[in-house]
XYZ file of C-alpha atoms in Angstrom:
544
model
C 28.582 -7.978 -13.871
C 32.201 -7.551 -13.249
C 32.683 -11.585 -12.973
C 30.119 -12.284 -16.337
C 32.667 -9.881 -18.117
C 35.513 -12.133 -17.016
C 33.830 -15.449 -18.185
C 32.466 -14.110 -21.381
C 36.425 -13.303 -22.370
C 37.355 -16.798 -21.635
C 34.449 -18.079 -24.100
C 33.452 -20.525 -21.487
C 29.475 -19.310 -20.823
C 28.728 -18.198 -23.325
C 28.037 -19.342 -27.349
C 30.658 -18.079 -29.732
C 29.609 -15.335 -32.513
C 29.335 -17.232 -35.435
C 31.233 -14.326 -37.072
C 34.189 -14.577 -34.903
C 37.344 -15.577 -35.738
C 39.936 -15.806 -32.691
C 39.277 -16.568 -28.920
C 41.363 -14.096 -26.256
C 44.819 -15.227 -26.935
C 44.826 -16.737 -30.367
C 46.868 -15.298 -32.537
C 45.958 -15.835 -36.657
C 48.495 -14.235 -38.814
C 46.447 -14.719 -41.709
C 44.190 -12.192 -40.026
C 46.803 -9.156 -40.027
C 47.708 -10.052 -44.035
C 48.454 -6.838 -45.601
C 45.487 -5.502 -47.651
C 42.185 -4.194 -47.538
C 40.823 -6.194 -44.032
C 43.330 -3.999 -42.479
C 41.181 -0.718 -43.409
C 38.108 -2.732 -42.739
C 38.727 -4.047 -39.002
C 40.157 -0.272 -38.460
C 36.677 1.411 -39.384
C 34.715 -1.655 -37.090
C 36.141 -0.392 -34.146
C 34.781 2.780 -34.018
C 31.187 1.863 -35.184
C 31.443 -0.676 -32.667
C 32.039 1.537 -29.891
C 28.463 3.475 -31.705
C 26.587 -0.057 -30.984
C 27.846 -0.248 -27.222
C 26.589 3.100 -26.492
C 23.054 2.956 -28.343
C 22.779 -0.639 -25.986
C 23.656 1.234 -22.882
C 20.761 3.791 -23.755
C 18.653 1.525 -25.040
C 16.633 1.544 -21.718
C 15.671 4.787 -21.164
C 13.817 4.856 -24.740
C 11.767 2.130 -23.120
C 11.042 4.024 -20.086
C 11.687 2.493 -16.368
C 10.155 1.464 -13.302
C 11.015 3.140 -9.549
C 9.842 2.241 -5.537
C 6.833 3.935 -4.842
C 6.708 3.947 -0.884
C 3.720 4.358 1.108
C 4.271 6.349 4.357
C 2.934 3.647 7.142
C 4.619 0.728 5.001
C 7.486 -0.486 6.963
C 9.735 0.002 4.263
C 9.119 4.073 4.750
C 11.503 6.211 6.996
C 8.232 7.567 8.431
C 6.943 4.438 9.627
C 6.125 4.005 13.486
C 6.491 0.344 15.136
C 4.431 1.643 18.322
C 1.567 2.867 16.038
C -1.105 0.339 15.890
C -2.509 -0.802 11.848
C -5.732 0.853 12.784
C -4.307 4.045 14.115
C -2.160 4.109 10.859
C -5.550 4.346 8.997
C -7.022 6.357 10.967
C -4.565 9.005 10.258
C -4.359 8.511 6.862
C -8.333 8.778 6.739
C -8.036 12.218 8.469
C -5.342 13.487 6.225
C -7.596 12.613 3.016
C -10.349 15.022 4.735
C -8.055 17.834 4.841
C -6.072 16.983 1.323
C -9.911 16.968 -0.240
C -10.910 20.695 1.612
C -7.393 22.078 -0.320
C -8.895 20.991 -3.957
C -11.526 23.129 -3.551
C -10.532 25.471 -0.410
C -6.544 26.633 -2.190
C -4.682 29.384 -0.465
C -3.284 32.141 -2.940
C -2.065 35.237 -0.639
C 1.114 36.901 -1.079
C 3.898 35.828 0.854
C 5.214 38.989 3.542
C 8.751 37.404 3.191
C 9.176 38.485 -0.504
C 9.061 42.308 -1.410
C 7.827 41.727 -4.853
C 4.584 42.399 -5.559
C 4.419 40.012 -8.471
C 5.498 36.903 -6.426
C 4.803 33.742 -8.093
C 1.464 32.076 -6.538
C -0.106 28.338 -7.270
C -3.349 27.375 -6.845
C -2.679 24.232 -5.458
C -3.270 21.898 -2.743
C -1.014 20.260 0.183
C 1.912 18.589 -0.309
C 1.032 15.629 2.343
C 0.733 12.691 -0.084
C 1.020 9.085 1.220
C 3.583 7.728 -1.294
C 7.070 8.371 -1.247
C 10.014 8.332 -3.909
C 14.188 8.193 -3.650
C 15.851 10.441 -6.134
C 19.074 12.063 -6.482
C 20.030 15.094 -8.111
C 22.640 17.041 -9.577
C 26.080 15.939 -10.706
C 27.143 14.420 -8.510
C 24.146 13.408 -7.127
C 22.846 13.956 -4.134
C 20.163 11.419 -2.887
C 16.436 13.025 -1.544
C 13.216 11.709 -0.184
C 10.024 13.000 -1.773
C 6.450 12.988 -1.888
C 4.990 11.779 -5.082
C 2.007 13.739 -5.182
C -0.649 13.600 -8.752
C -2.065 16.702 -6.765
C 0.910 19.005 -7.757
C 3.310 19.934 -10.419
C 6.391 21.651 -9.062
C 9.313 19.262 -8.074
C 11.350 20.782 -5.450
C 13.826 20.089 -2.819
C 15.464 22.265 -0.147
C 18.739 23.723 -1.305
C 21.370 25.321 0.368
C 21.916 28.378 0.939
C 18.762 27.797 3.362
C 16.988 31.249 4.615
C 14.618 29.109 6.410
C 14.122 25.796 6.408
C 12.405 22.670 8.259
C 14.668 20.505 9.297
C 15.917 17.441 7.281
C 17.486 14.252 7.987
C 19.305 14.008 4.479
C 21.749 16.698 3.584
C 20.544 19.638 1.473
C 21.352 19.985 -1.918
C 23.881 22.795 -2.362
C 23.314 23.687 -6.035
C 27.144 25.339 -5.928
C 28.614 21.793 -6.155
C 26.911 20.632 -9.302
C 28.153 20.775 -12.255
C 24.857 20.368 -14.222
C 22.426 22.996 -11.861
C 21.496 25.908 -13.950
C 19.055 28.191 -13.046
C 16.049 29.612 -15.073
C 15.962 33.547 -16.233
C 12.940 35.093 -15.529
C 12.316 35.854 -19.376
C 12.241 31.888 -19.784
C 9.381 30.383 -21.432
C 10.081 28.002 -18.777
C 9.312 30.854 -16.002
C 5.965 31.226 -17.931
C 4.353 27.971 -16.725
C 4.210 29.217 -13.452
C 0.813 31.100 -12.697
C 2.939 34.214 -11.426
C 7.070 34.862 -12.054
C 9.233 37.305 -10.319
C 12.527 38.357 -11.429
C 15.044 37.333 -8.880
C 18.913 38.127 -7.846
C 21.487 38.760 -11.062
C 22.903 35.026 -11.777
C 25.779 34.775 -13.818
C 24.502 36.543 -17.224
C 20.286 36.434 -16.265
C 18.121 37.273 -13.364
C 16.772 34.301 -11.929
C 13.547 33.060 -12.245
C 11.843 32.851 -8.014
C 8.742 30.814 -7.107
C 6.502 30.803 -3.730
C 4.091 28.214 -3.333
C 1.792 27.867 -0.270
C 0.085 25.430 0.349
C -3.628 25.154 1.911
C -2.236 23.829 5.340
C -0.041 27.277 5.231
C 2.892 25.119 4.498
C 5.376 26.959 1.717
C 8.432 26.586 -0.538
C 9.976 29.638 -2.391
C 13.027 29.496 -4.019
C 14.703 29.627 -7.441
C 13.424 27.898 -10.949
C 16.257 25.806 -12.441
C 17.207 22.689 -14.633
C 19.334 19.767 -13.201
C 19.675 16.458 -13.646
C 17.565 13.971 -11.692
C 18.848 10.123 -11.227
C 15.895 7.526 -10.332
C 16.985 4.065 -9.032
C 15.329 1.886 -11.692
C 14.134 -2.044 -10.525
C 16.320 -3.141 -13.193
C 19.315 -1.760 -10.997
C 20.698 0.628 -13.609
C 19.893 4.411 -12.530
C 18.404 6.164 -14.378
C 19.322 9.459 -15.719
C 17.074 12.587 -16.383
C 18.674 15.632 -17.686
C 17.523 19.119 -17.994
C 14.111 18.734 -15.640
C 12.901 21.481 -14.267
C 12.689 21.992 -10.250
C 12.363 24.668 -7.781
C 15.729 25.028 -5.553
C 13.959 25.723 -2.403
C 15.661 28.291 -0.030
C 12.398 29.121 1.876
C 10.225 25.994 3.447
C 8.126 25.724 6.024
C 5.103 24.187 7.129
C 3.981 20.221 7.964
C 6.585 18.564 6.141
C 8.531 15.440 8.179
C 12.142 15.563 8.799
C 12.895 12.593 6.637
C 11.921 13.801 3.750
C 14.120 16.465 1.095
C 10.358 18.254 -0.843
C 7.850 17.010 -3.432
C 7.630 15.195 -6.542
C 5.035 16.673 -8.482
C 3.108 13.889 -11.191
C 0.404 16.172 -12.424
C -1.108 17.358 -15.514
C 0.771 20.453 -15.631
C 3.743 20.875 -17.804
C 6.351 21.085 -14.573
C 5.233 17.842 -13.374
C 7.745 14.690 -13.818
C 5.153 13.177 -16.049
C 5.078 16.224 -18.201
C 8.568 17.078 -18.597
C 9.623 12.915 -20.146
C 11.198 13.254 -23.084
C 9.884 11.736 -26.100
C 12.911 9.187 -26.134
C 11.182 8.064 -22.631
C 8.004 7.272 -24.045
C 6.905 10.615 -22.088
C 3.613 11.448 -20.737
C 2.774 8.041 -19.487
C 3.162 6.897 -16.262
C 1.542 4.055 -14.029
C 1.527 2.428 -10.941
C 0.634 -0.511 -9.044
C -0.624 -0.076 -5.917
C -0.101 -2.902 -3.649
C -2.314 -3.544 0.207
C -0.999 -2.426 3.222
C -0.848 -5.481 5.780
C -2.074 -5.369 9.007
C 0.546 -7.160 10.809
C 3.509 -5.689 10.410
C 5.550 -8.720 10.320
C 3.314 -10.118 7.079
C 6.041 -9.948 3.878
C 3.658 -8.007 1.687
C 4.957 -4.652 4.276
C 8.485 -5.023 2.683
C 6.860 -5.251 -0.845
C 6.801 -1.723 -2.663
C 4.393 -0.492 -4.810
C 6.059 0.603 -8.095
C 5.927 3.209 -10.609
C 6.557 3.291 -14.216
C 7.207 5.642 -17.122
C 7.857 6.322 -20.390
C 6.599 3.873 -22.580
C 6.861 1.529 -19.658
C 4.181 2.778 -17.675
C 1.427 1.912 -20.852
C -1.568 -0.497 -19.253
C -2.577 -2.332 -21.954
C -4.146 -6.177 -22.469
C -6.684 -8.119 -21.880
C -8.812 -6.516 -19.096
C -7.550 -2.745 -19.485
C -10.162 0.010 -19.633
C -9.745 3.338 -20.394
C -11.681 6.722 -19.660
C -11.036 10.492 -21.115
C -9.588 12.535 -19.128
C -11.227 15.957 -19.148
C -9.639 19.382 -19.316
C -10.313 21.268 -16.927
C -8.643 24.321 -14.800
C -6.482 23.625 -12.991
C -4.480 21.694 -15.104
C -2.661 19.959 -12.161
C -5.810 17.707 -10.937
C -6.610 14.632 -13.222
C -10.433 14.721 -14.224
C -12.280 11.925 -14.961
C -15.795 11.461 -15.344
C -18.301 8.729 -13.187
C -21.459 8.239 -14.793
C -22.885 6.138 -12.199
C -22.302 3.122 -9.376
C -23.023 -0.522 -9.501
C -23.762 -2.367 -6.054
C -23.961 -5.722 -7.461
C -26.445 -5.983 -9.971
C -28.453 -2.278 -9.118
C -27.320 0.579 -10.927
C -27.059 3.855 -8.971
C -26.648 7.129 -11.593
C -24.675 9.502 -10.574
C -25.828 12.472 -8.486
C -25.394 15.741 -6.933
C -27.084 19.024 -6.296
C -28.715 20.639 -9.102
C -27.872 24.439 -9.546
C -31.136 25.028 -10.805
C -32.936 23.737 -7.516
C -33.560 26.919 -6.126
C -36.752 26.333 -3.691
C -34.853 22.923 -2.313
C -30.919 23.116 -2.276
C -30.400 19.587 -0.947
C -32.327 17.989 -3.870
C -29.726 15.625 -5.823
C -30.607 15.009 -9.515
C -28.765 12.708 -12.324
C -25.912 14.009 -13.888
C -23.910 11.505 -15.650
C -23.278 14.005 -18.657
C -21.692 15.945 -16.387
C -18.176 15.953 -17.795
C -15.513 15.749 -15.471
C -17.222 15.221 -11.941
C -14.522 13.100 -10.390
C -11.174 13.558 -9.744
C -8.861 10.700 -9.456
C -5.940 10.926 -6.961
C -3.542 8.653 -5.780
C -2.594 11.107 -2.408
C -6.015 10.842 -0.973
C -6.278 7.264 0.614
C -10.383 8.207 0.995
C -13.187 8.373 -2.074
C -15.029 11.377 -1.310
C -19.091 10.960 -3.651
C -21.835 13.620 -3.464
C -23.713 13.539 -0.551
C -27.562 12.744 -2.908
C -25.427 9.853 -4.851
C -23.456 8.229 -1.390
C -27.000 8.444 0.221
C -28.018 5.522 -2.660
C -24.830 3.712 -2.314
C -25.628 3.289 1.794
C -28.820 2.484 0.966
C -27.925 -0.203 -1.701
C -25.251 -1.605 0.612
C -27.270 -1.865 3.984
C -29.602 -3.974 1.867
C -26.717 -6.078 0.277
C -24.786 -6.704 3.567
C -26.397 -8.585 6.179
C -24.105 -7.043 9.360
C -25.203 -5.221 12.368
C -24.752 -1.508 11.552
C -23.142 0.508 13.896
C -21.345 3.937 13.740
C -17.640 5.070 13.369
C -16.385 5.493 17.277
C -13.706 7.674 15.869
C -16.381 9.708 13.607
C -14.836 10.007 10.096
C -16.726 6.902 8.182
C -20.615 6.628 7.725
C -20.847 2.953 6.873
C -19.568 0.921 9.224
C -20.900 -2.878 10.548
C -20.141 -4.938 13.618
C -18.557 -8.229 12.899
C -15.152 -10.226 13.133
C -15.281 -12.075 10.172
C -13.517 -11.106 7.012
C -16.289 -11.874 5.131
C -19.369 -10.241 5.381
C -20.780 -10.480 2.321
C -19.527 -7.179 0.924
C -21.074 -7.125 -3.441
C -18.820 -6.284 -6.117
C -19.260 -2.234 -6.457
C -18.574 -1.543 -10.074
C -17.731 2.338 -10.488
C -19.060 3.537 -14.303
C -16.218 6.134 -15.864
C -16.801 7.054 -19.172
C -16.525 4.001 -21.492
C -14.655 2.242 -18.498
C -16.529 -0.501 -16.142
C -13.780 -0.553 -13.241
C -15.261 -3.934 -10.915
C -14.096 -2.592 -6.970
C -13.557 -5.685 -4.773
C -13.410 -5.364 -0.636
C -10.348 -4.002 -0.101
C -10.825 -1.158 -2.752
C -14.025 -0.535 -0.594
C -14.238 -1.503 3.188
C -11.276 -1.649 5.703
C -11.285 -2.987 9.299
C -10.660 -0.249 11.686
C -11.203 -2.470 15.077
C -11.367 -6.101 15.412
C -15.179 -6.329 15.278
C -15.402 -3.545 12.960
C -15.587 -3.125 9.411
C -16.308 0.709 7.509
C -17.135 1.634 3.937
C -13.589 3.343 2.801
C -16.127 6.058 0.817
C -17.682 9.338 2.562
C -19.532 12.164 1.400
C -18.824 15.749 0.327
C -20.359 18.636 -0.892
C -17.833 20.204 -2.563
C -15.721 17.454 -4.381
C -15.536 14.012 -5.444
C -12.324 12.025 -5.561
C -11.660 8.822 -6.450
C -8.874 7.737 -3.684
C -6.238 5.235 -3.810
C -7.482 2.464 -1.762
C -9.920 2.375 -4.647
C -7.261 1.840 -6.749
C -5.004 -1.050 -4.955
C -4.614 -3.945 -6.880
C -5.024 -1.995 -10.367
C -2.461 -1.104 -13.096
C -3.304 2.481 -13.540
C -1.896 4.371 -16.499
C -2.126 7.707 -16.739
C -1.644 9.152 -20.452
C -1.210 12.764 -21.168
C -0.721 12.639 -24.932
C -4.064 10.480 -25.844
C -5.579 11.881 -22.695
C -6.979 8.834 -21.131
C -6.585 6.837 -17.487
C -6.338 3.023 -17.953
C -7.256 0.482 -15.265
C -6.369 -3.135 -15.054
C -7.413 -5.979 -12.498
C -3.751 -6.761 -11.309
C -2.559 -8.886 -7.406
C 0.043 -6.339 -7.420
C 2.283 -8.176 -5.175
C 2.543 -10.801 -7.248
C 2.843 -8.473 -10.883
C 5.702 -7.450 -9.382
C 7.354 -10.429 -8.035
C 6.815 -11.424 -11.915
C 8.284 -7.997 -13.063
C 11.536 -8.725 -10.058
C 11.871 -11.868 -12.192
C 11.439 -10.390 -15.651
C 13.852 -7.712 -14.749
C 16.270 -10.683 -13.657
C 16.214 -12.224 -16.966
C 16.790 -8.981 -18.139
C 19.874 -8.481 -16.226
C 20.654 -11.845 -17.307
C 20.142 -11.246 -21.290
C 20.953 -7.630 -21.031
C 24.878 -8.734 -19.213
C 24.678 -11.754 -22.046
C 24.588 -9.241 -24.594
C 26.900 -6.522 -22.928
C 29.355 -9.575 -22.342
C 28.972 -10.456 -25.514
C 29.400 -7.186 -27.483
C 32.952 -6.706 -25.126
C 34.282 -9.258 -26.125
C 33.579 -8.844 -29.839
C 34.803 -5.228 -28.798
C 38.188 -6.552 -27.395
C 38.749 -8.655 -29.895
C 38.207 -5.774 -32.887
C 40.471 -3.792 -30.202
C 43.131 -6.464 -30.449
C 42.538 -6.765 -34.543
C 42.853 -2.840 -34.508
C 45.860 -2.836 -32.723
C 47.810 -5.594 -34.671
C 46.135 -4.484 -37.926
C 48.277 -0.977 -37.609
C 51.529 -2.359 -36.580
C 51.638 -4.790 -39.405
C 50.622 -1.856 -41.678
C 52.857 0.278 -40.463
C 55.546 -2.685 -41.152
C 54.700 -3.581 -44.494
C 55.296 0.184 -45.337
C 58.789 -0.225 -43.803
C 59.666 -3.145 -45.613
């Protein structure tokens, strides 16, 4: 940008302002007469500078877009060469079975670390997402890996000083060395959000405000409530800046979280989450993202592609072929709930099912419940989509008729569906999934996955105790999540190649957004030089 500044002052790339009246290094006397322009060029200059500065924020009130990183892409610090593609998902399938047993399964005990009785507590699941983000914080900031997780709320980090810790790769955030870290009292509405607060140590004028969160896996943070000012690396290559967010300042962590990473980046419905805590001059309470396929073979260019993730009023799905569904409140807060009132295998319409409370004599029976408000959650940490065990039985059913493939079962044990065959194509039906007022059309990759060379599985399984609508379900769809009108969008989208588009939009961008930066420094530097000669010939007509 440095060089476009240079050329712009020489006039050479770009048009002249038609308003102009001297290049750099023209001098008009009749421009410094003495009489009223004086006065007027002096009061430009300062409204000018107001213009520069409401075009420098001009893109945060249009919201911005950030990396979203999945752990086994090759782009992720996490990523292991020696790991084969199919090992890679199986992990990631048997992570989604223990991320679904913590919606339903939470851990809320007391932690025998903290004295208080009156420690704070979350009902809420494990932090082990599969996406990752890079943020800094504080001033000045201090760059941190976390999970983006639309399973939790609380964004936290590990701070220094560190009581006990996991260990990190990046260096801890010492709170002591920014100048914008303050933290929370404990009489704080903020403090309130939390499901329990504790009163902490004396902090300059206020007790603090201290949090423990464990996790179903046993895994914990506790730590201290506080506001600071988070930086995300937009794709337009300007940061960025978030001020006043809540976080927790974690001085307590333990549990199954990886060395590379710095905490958690919570995106959901609660008021602590990222999502939540956008400011209206963001656009906030939207946010979407764009899911793009993992490859493979490692050395296949769509593995250095990142998925993305947009908010503010830049994370709205919109257009021709967005759908929307209600999301439903429900407690807690934190999980998004949406509600499926049945499942399309091809043309044959499966209504949605599960066990009827009022089945007494038979348990097992399923029975129809579409007007059951709320039956699915959507989640973009489990990689899995877990369906009641009565409404999965008629999915098999419709697909074993649909697909003509030897069946065979999972060696590893996990999936139900799987077939023997080598080809790609295997016939595999369009599986339409029914939200409320929202037809969402699943192709093959939102639905089976190759997990040996001759064998291909159904990416669904079932479960008694909770349905969730995973995120290879939702690769290759603009989802938009918004938490004023309370709806979740979807859009058919080739993600890889929406956002090669949106690396070229943001080019032009750059390129209009430096033509008009260029262009208003200039006509700055030239009011500057105006200004400048303005008061000396003033100030010498008074002499004379």
């Amino acid at each position: 940008m440095g060089g476009a500044f240079g050329r712009s002052l020489s006039g050479g790339d770009y048009p002249e302002d038609e308003h102009s009246h001297a290049r750099l290094g023209v001098y008009d006397p009749s421009m410094y007469q003495c009489s009223a322009t004086s006065a007027s060029n002096m009061n430009h200059f300062p409204l000018a500078l107001l213009a520069f500065f409401i075009l420098l924020t001009q893109a945060n009130s249009h919201g911005f877009t950030a990396d979203l990183i999945h752990r086994d892409s090759t782009l992720s610090p996490w990523y292991n060469s020696s790991v084969s593609h199919y090992d890679r998902l199986h992990d990631a399938f048997c992570r989604s079975v223990t991320r679904a047993n913590r919606f339903v399964k939470p851990i809320i005990t007391s932690s025998s670390s903290l004295s208080s009785s009156a420690d704070i507590q979350s009902r809420i699941i494990s932090s082990n997402g599969e996406y990752l983000m890079n943020v800094s914080i504080g001033t000045p900031p201090v760059e941190v890996l976390g999970i983006a997780d639309t399973g939790s709320d609380l964004i936290w980090t590990q701070c220094k000083p560190c009581k006990q810790c996991f260990n990190q790769k990046p260096p801890l955030f010492d709170p002591k060395k920014s100048s914008t870290y303050r933290s929370i009292p404990c009489q704080s509405n903020s403090c309130t959000y939390l499901e329990e607060a504790a009163c902490g140590t004396q902090d300059n004028e206020h007790e603090t405000c201290d949090y423990s969160y464990r996790y179903g896996d046993r895994s914990f943070t506790r730590g201290t409530l506080a506001v600071e000012t988070f930086t995300i690396g937009s794709t337009t290559g300007h940061p960025v800046s978030l001020p006043k967010i809540l976080f927790g300042c974690g001085h307590q962590n333990g549990g199954t979280f990886d060395e590379s990473g710095s905490g958690l980046i919570g995106l959901g419905g609660g008021p602590l989450s990222l999502a939540s805590q956008l400011t209206k001059s963001t656009g906030g309470g939207k946010f979407s993202y764009c899911l793009v396929p993992l490859a493979s073979n490692s050395k296949n260019p769509n593995n250095n592609v990142a998925s993305k993730i947009s908010f503010g009023s830049a994370g709205i799905v919109s257009g021709a072929g967005a759908v929307s569904t209600p999301l439903v409140a429900k407690e807690p807060d934190t999980f998004y709930y949406l509600t499926l009132e049945a499942i399309s295998v091809g043309e044959k319409r499966l209504a949605y099912k599960t066990k009827s409370p009022n089945c007494k004599d038979s348990p097992a029976v399923a029975v129809a419940v579409a007007g059951n408000e709320g039956n699915i959650i959507i989640d973009s940490g489990t990689t899995l989509t877990f369906l009641p065990p009565g409404f999965y039985d008629d999915l098999v059913s419709a697909l074993e008729v649909a697909i003509n493939a030897e069946r065979v079962s999972d060696p590893r044990g996990i999936l139900s569906l799987c077939f023997r065959s080598e080809s790609d194509d295997i016939g595999v039906p369009v599986i339409t999934a029914h939200f409320k007022g929202a037809d969402v059309k699943l192709q093959a990759v939102n639905t089976f996955a190759r997990m040996e060379d001759d064998l291909v599985c159904l990416t669904m399984i079932p479960s008694s105790d909770v349905a969730i609508f995973g995120n290879l379900a939702q690769i290759n769809f603009l989802v938009g999540y918004d938490l004023e009108d309370r709806t979740v969008s979807f859009k058919p989208a080739d993600c890889v190649s929406v956002l090669k588009m949106e690396e070229g939009k943001n080019a032009l961008r750059m390129k209009k957004c430096c033509y008009s930066l260029c262009k208003l420094q200039r006509n700055l530097f030239i009011l500057f030089v105006k200004y400048i000669f303005s008061t000396q010939h003033t100030q010498s007509c008074k002499r004379e």
